[in-house]
mmCIF file of C-alpha atoms and ligand atoms in Angstrom:
data_model
loop_
_atom_site.group_PDB
_atom_site.id
_atom_site.type_symbol
_atom_site.label_atom_id
_atom_site.label_comp_id
_atom_site.label_asym_id
_atom_site.label_seq_id
_atom_site.Cartn_x
_atom_site.Cartn_y
_atom_site.Cartn_z
ATOM 1 C CA MET Z 1 -37.354 58.414 29.136
ATOM 2 C CA GLU Z 2 -40.101 56.294 27.660
ATOM 3 C CA TYR Z 3 -43.735 56.749 28.942
ATOM 4 C CA LEU Z 4 -44.472 54.546 31.936
ATOM 5 C CA ARG Z 5 -47.793 52.648 31.569
ATOM 6 C CA LEU Z 6 -50.024 51.758 34.509
ATOM 7 C CA GLY Z 7 -51.706 48.482 34.356
ATOM 8 C CA VAL Z 8 -54.467 48.170 37.027
ATOM 9 C CA ASN Z 9 -55.076 44.643 38.384
ATOM 10 C CA ILE Z 10 -58.716 44.235 39.395
ATOM 11 C CA ASP Z 11 -58.566 40.742 40.805
ATOM 12 C CA HIS Z 12 -59.396 41.897 44.393
ATOM 13 C CA VAL Z 13 -62.634 43.570 43.343
ATOM 14 C CA ALA Z 14 -63.716 40.025 42.524
ATOM 15 C CA THR Z 15 -62.280 38.844 45.978
ATOM 16 C CA VAL Z 16 -64.734 41.245 47.708
ATOM 17 C CA ARG Z 17 -67.583 40.236 45.464
ATOM 18 C CA ASN Z 18 -66.964 36.487 46.061
ATOM 19 C CA ALA Z 19 -66.992 37.009 49.744
ATOM 20 C CA ARG Z 20 -70.811 37.225 49.552
ATOM 21 C CA GLY Z 21 -71.284 35.124 46.369
ATOM 22 C CA GLY Z 22 -73.262 37.807 44.498
ATOM 23 C CA THR Z 23 -72.511 40.255 41.697
ATOM 24 C CA HIS Z 24 -71.410 43.240 43.757
ATOM 25 C CA PRO Z 25 -68.823 44.904 43.427
ATOM 26 C CA SER Z 26 -68.264 44.182 39.705
ATOM 27 C CA PRO Z 27 -64.679 43.807 38.464
ATOM 28 C CA ILE Z 28 -65.899 44.896 35.033
ATOM 29 C CA ALA Z 29 -67.321 48.145 36.360
ATOM 30 C CA ALA Z 30 -64.055 48.665 38.310
ATOM 31 C CA ALA Z 31 -62.140 48.199 35.101
ATOM 32 C CA LEU Z 32 -64.182 50.663 33.246
ATOM 33 C CA LEU Z 33 -63.667 53.191 36.020
ATOM 34 C CA ALA Z 34 -59.949 52.488 35.994
ATOM 35 C CA GLN Z 35 -59.874 53.044 32.225
ATOM 36 C CA LYS Z 36 -61.738 56.311 32.677
ATOM 37 C CA ALA Z 37 -59.247 57.384 35.358
ATOM 38 C CA GLY Z 38 -56.287 56.902 33.083
ATOM 39 C CA ALA Z 39 -55.194 53.262 33.436
ATOM 40 C CA ASP Z 40 -53.235 52.233 30.340
ATOM 41 C CA GLY Z 41 -54.230 48.569 30.625
ATOM 42 C CA ILE Z 42 -56.273 46.096 32.779
ATOM 43 C CA THR Z 43 -54.612 43.104 34.306
ATOM 44 C CA ALA Z 44 -56.493 40.061 35.646
ATOM 45 C CA HIS Z 45 -55.305 36.687 36.909
ATOM 46 C CA LEU Z 46 -57.610 33.656 36.293
ATOM 47 C CA ARG Z 47 -56.280 31.262 38.958
ATOM 48 C CA GLU Z 48 -56.631 27.506 38.755
ATOM 49 C CA ASP Z 49 -58.987 27.654 41.828
ATOM 50 C CA ARG Z 50 -60.953 30.600 40.492
ATOM 51 C CA ARG Z 51 -60.650 32.253 43.887
ATOM 52 C CA HIS Z 52 -61.214 35.798 42.479
ATOM 53 C CA ILE Z 53 -61.626 36.283 38.743
ATOM 54 C CA ARG Z 54 -63.843 33.656 37.042
ATOM 55 C CA ASP Z 55 -64.089 32.582 33.387
ATOM 56 C CA ASP Z 56 -67.201 34.700 32.692
ATOM 57 C CA ASP Z 57 -65.331 37.727 34.195
ATOM 58 C CA ILE Z 58 -62.386 37.459 31.950
ATOM 59 C CA THR Z 59 -64.591 37.073 28.824
ATOM 60 C CA ALA Z 60 -66.744 40.124 29.821
ATOM 61 C CA LEU Z 61 -63.640 42.117 30.690
ATOM 62 C CA LYS Z 62 -62.131 41.606 27.258
ATOM 63 C CA GLU Z 63 -65.373 42.707 25.624
ATOM 64 C CA ALA Z 64 -65.851 45.704 27.854
ATOM 65 C CA ILE Z 65 -62.519 47.524 27.800
ATOM 66 C CA ASP Z 66 -60.916 49.541 25.117
ATOM 67 C CA ILE Z 67 -57.454 49.395 26.608
ATOM 68 C CA PRO Z 68 -55.114 46.324 26.474
ATOM 69 C CA LEU Z 69 -55.860 43.307 28.627
ATOM 70 C CA ASN Z 70 -52.944 41.620 30.309
ATOM 71 C CA PHE Z 71 -54.013 38.074 31.174
ATOM 72 C CA GLU Z 72 -52.086 36.552 34.069
ATOM 73 C CA MET Z 73 -51.952 32.770 33.843
ATOM 74 C CA ALA Z 74 -50.225 29.682 35.162
ATOM 75 C CA ALA Z 75 -48.200 27.612 32.684
ATOM 76 C CA THR Z 76 -50.956 24.950 32.200
ATOM 77 C CA ASP Z 77 -52.647 23.555 29.111
ATOM 78 C CA GLU Z 78 -56.003 24.653 30.586
ATOM 79 C CA MET Z 79 -54.877 28.299 30.773
ATOM 80 C CA VAL Z 80 -53.260 28.184 27.308
ATOM 81 C CA ALA Z 81 -56.676 27.044 25.925
ATOM 82 C CA VAL Z 82 -58.398 30.017 27.681
ATOM 83 C CA ALA Z 83 -55.773 32.497 26.387
ATOM 84 C CA LEU Z 84 -56.057 31.163 22.773
ATOM 85 C CA LYS Z 85 -59.846 31.695 22.957
ATOM 86 C CA LEU Z 86 -59.649 35.071 24.727
ATOM 87 C CA LEU Z 87 -56.813 36.533 22.679
ATOM 88 C CA PRO Z 88 -55.695 39.216 25.247
ATOM 89 C CA ASN Z 89 -53.096 41.711 24.233
ATOM 90 C CA ALA Z 90 -50.502 40.051 26.493
ATOM 91 C CA ALA Z 91 -50.323 36.930 28.576
ATOM 92 C CA CYS Z 92 -48.105 37.094 31.697
ATOM 93 C CA ILE Z 93 -47.044 33.559 32.846
ATOM 94 C CA VAL Z 94 -46.822 33.384 36.635
ATOM 95 C CA PRO Z 95 -46.032 30.552 38.965
ATOM 96 C CA GLU Z 96 -49.065 29.335 40.883
ATOM 97 C CA ARG Z 97 -49.425 27.130 43.872
ATOM 98 C CA ARG Z 98 -52.837 26.483 45.197
ATOM 99 C CA GLU Z 99 -51.870 27.129 48.842
ATOM 100 C CA GLU Z 100 -50.179 30.490 48.388
ATOM 101 C CA LEU Z 101 -51.920 33.740 49.380
ATOM 102 C CA THR Z 102 -50.534 35.490 46.303
ATOM 103 C CA THR Z 103 -47.766 34.953 43.728
ATOM 104 C CA GLU Z 104 -44.934 34.695 46.078
ATOM 105 C CA GLY Z 105 -41.850 34.496 43.801
ATOM 106 C CA GLY Z 106 -40.992 34.662 40.244
ATOM 107 C CA LEU Z 107 -41.357 31.888 37.655
ATOM 108 C CA ALA Z 108 -38.469 29.415 37.634
ATOM 109 C CA VAL Z 109 -37.654 29.719 33.953
ATOM 110 C CA THR Z 110 -34.344 27.974 34.168
ATOM 111 C CA GLY Z 111 -34.996 24.264 34.439
ATOM 112 C CA GLN Z 112 -38.441 24.560 32.924
ATOM 113 C CA GLN Z 113 -37.499 25.435 29.386
ATOM 114 C CA VAL Z 114 -38.774 22.249 27.880
ATOM 115 C CA ARG Z 115 -42.180 22.687 29.362
ATOM 116 C CA LEU Z 116 -42.445 26.411 28.744
ATOM 117 C CA SER Z 117 -41.145 26.600 25.207
ATOM 118 C CA PRO Z 118 -44.118 24.950 23.388
ATOM 119 C CA LEU Z 119 -46.535 26.982 25.503
ATOM 120 C CA ILE Z 120 -44.887 30.223 24.685
ATOM 121 C CA GLN Z 121 -44.769 29.382 21.069
ATOM 122 C CA GLN Z 122 -48.537 28.643 20.956
ATOM 123 C CA LEU Z 123 -49.345 31.941 22.654
ATOM 124 C CA LYS Z 124 -47.004 33.897 20.277
ATOM 125 C CA GLY Z 125 -48.413 32.029 17.272
ATOM 126 C CA ALA Z 126 -51.830 33.375 18.164
ATOM 127 C CA GLY Z 127 -50.429 36.958 18.150
ATOM 128 C CA ILE Z 128 -50.466 37.231 22.012
ATOM 129 C CA ARG Z 129 -47.430 39.023 23.498
ATOM 130 C CA VAL Z 130 -45.771 36.823 26.114
ATOM 131 C CA SER Z 131 -44.513 38.085 29.355
ATOM 132 C CA LEU Z 132 -42.726 36.043 32.060
ATOM 133 C CA PHE Z 133 -42.978 37.129 35.696
ATOM 134 C CA VAL Z 134 -39.520 36.573 37.074
ATOM 135 C CA ASP Z 135 -37.212 37.538 39.844
ATOM 136 C CA ALA Z 136 -34.543 40.049 38.715
ATOM 137 C CA GLU Z 137 -31.843 37.394 38.316
ATOM 138 C CA GLU Z 138 -29.555 37.245 35.281
ATOM 139 C CA ALA Z 139 -29.973 33.558 34.643
ATOM 140 C CA GLU Z 140 -33.812 33.813 34.667
ATOM 141 C CA LEU Z 141 -33.716 36.862 32.305
ATOM 142 C CA ARG Z 142 -31.370 35.143 29.857
ATOM 143 C CA ALA Z 143 -33.583 32.052 29.884
ATOM 144 C CA ALA Z 144 -36.643 34.182 29.230
ATOM 145 C CA ALA Z 145 -34.902 35.861 26.248
ATOM 146 C CA ASP Z 146 -33.722 32.485 24.948
ATOM 147 C CA LEU Z 147 -37.290 31.145 25.008
ATOM 148 C CA GLY Z 148 -38.430 34.083 22.902
ATOM 149 C CA ALA Z 149 -40.479 35.937 25.536
ATOM 150 C CA ASP Z 150 -41.377 39.509 24.456
ATOM 151 C CA ILE Z 151 -41.515 40.886 28.022
ATOM 152 C CA VAL Z 152 -40.224 40.180 31.478
ATOM 153 C CA GLU Z 153 -42.162 41.435 34.436
ATOM 154 C CA LEU Z 154 -39.752 41.901 37.387
ATOM 155 C CA HIS Z 155 -41.099 40.752 40.754
ATOM 156 C CA THR Z 156 -41.000 43.709 43.109
ATOM 157 C CA GLY Z 157 -42.568 41.896 46.068
ATOM 158 C CA ARG Z 158 -39.449 41.370 48.091
ATOM 159 C CA TYR Z 159 -38.414 45.023 47.555
ATOM 160 C CA CYS Z 160 -41.796 46.264 48.699
ATOM 161 C CA ASP Z 161 -41.896 43.972 51.696
ATOM 162 C CA SER Z 162 -38.415 44.888 52.919
ATOM 163 C CA PRO Z 163 -38.181 47.450 55.724
ATOM 164 C CA ALA Z 164 -36.748 50.753 54.405
ATOM 165 C CA GLY Z 165 -32.984 50.716 54.839
ATOM 166 C CA ASN Z 166 -30.134 48.370 53.824
ATOM 167 C CA GLN Z 167 -32.256 45.358 52.888
ATOM 168 C CA ARG Z 168 -34.567 47.424 50.698
ATOM 169 C CA SER Z 169 -31.645 49.113 49.035
ATOM 170 C CA GLN Z 170 -30.131 45.752 48.191
ATOM 171 C CA GLU Z 171 -33.413 44.623 46.687
ATOM 172 C CA TYR Z 172 -33.565 47.854 44.672
ATOM 173 C CA GLU Z 173 -30.150 47.418 43.259
ATOM 174 C CA ARG Z 174 -31.081 43.854 42.223
ATOM 175 C CA ILE Z 175 -34.179 45.167 40.384
ATOM 176 C CA ALA Z 176 -32.270 48.082 38.841
ATOM 177 C CA LYS Z 177 -29.596 45.796 37.560
ATOM 178 C CA GLY Z 178 -32.111 43.244 36.346
ATOM 179 C CA ALA Z 179 -33.907 45.927 34.410
ATOM 180 C CA GLN Z 180 -30.728 46.893 32.618
ATOM 181 C CA ILE Z 181 -29.811 43.303 31.799
ATOM 182 C CA ALA Z 182 -33.337 42.622 30.493
ATOM 183 C CA ALA Z 183 -33.359 45.695 28.301
ATOM 184 C CA ALA Z 184 -29.923 44.852 26.904
ATOM 185 C CA LEU Z 185 -31.281 41.429 25.961
ATOM 186 C CA GLY Z 186 -33.986 43.121 23.966
ATOM 187 C CA LEU Z 187 -36.841 42.352 26.349
ATOM 188 C CA GLU Z 188 -39.527 44.838 27.238
ATOM 189 C CA VAL Z 189 -39.356 45.427 30.942
ATOM 190 C CA HIS Z 190 -42.330 45.584 33.318
ATOM 191 C CA ALA Z 191 -42.543 45.453 37.110
ATOM 192 C CA GLY Z 192 -45.052 44.608 39.719
ATOM 193 C CA HIS Z 193 -46.237 43.125 42.890
ATOM 194 C CA GLY Z 194 -46.766 44.857 46.210
ATOM 195 C CA LEU Z 195 -46.320 48.388 44.842
ATOM 196 C CA SER Z 196 -47.974 51.242 46.790
ATOM 197 C CA PHE Z 197 -47.690 55.084 47.003
ATOM 198 C CA GLU Z 198 -44.558 54.590 49.136
ATOM 199 C CA THR Z 199 -42.748 52.143 47.018
ATOM 200 C CA VAL Z 200 -43.687 53.221 43.496
ATOM 201 C CA PRO Z 201 -41.468 56.314 43.078
ATOM 202 C CA GLU Z 202 -38.130 54.404 43.106
ATOM 203 C CA ILE Z 203 -39.340 51.678 40.810
ATOM 204 C CA ALA Z 204 -40.889 54.265 38.422
ATOM 205 C CA ALA Z 205 -37.579 56.060 38.246
ATOM 206 C CA LEU Z 206 -35.796 53.064 36.509
ATOM 207 C CA PRO Z 207 -35.679 54.160 32.907
ATOM 208 C CA GLU Z 208 -35.812 50.647 31.385
ATOM 209 C CA ILE Z 209 -39.229 49.893 32.959
ATOM 210 C CA VAL Z 210 -42.171 50.722 30.703
ATOM 211 C CA GLU Z 211 -45.077 49.301 32.652
ATOM 212 C CA LEU Z 212 -46.121 48.760 36.235
ATOM 213 C CA ASN Z 213 -48.898 46.348 37.170
ATOM 214 C CA ILE Z 214 -50.540 47.266 40.486
ATOM 215 C CA GLY Z 215 -53.542 45.715 42.202
ATOM 216 C CA HIS Z 216 -54.007 45.079 45.878
ATOM 217 C CA PHE Z 217 -52.858 48.513 47.083
ATOM 218 C CA LEU Z 218 -55.025 50.387 44.658
ATOM 219 C CA ILE Z 219 -58.187 48.320 45.351
ATOM 220 C CA GLY Z 220 -57.549 48.651 49.069
ATOM 221 C CA ALA Z 221 -56.874 52.286 49.017
ATOM 222 C CA ALA Z 222 -60.004 52.965 46.897
ATOM 223 C CA ILE Z 223 -62.041 52.034 49.953
ATOM 224 C CA TYR Z 224 -60.879 55.367 51.375
ATOM 225 C CA THR Z 225 -60.948 57.766 48.465
ATOM 226 C CA GLY Z 226 -62.409 55.949 45.502
ATOM 227 C CA LEU Z 227 -60.739 54.137 42.622
ATOM 228 C CA GLU Z 228 -60.455 57.167 40.300
ATOM 229 C CA ASP Z 229 -58.734 59.138 42.950
ATOM 230 C CA VAL Z 230 -56.208 56.520 43.757
ATOM 231 C CA ILE Z 231 -55.416 55.889 40.182
ATOM 232 C CA LEU Z 232 -54.878 59.613 39.595
ATOM 233 C CA GLN Z 233 -52.551 59.798 42.622
ATOM 234 C CA MET Z 234 -50.535 56.728 41.463
ATOM 235 C CA ARG Z 235 -50.277 58.169 37.998
ATOM 236 C CA GLN Z 236 -49.016 61.466 39.428
ATOM 237 C CA LEU Z 237 -46.295 59.675 41.592
ATOM 238 C CA MET Z 238 -45.247 57.693 38.514
ATOM 239 C CA SER Z 239 -44.948 60.885 36.293
ATOM 240 C CA ARG Z 240 -43.160 62.838 38.986
ATOM 241 C CA ALA Z 241 -40.625 60.072 39.335
ATOM 242 C CA ARG Z 242 -40.108 59.970 35.601
ATOM 243 C CA PRO Z 243 -39.599 63.391 34.108
ATOM 244 C CA ALA Z 244 -40.246 63.644 30.415
ATOM 245 C CA LYS Z 245 -37.330 63.704 28.174
HETATM 246 N N1 PXP V 301 -47.916 41.405 38.593
HETATM 247 C C1 PXP V 301 -48.065 40.105 38.725
HETATM 248 C C2 PXP V 301 -47.402 39.171 37.668
HETATM 249 C C3 PXP V 301 -48.925 39.508 39.622
HETATM 250 O O1 PXP V 301 -49.011 38.208 39.778
HETATM 251 C C4 PXP V 301 -49.566 40.397 40.538
HETATM 252 C C5 PXP V 301 -50.428 39.916 41.610
HETATM 253 O O2 PXP V 301 -51.550 39.317 40.990
HETATM 254 C C6 PXP V 301 -49.330 41.823 40.319
HETATM 255 C C7 PXP V 301 -48.519 42.242 39.369
HETATM 256 C C8 PXP V 301 -50.026 42.878 41.213
HETATM 257 O O3 PXP V 301 -49.589 42.686 42.544
HETATM 258 P P1 PXP V 301 -50.320 43.559 43.723
HETATM 259 O O4 PXP V 301 -51.692 43.056 43.724
HETATM 260 O O5 PXP V 301 -49.460 43.253 44.955
HETATM 261 O O6 PXP V 301 -50.207 44.983 43.269
#
């Protein structure tokens, strides 16, 4: 099986900082600690309302880290302009509604091809790898491949939120099948949203998935044992679920 990368999302370090409006804790310092602890990439989402990460954070982050930056962004001209200036390793296009607490569902690629296509082409033209954050539905995966996306990130939120049992098994099957379809379409397959120590093993065991992006759980658990410790523990669970060839 291919190596499974861990992308650490540091958005919620900025959430805590912004609660008091100062400079502590620093998402940049957290990203550097994550890098030291073995993260394979750093993910950050510059939201339209700048509720956590801000423009100066994302610029400083790109400068500070030596590992790839995955820039999460809404499909807007404003964010494309930021991405073209920033030149992250990858841009992950996510749906965004101002009133939601977090990214609640995947991007509706079907029905939005005309709007998404020029945007994807601009990003790709600048050498940025394009990822679409989608639900594991065949029609969405096919539409992503047709648009020339390099990567799909499968939304694991519903799987993680379902109580263990039948409902979670059904969600798992959907993600497992989606990962197979996406890989067969030639897409690189990532997954993320809501993953924790409890939910990561099954997702990490899916051989088509090569990257997981995890944020809220890691930043929350870091309050108890520190960021380096939780990243090490997460990496261990991921490796255990995924024996080397
Ligand atoms: N992947 C994508 C595309 C996301 O939008 C998010 C949330 O920002 C995550 C992964 C990480 O989700 P969580 O913070 O629940 O681990």
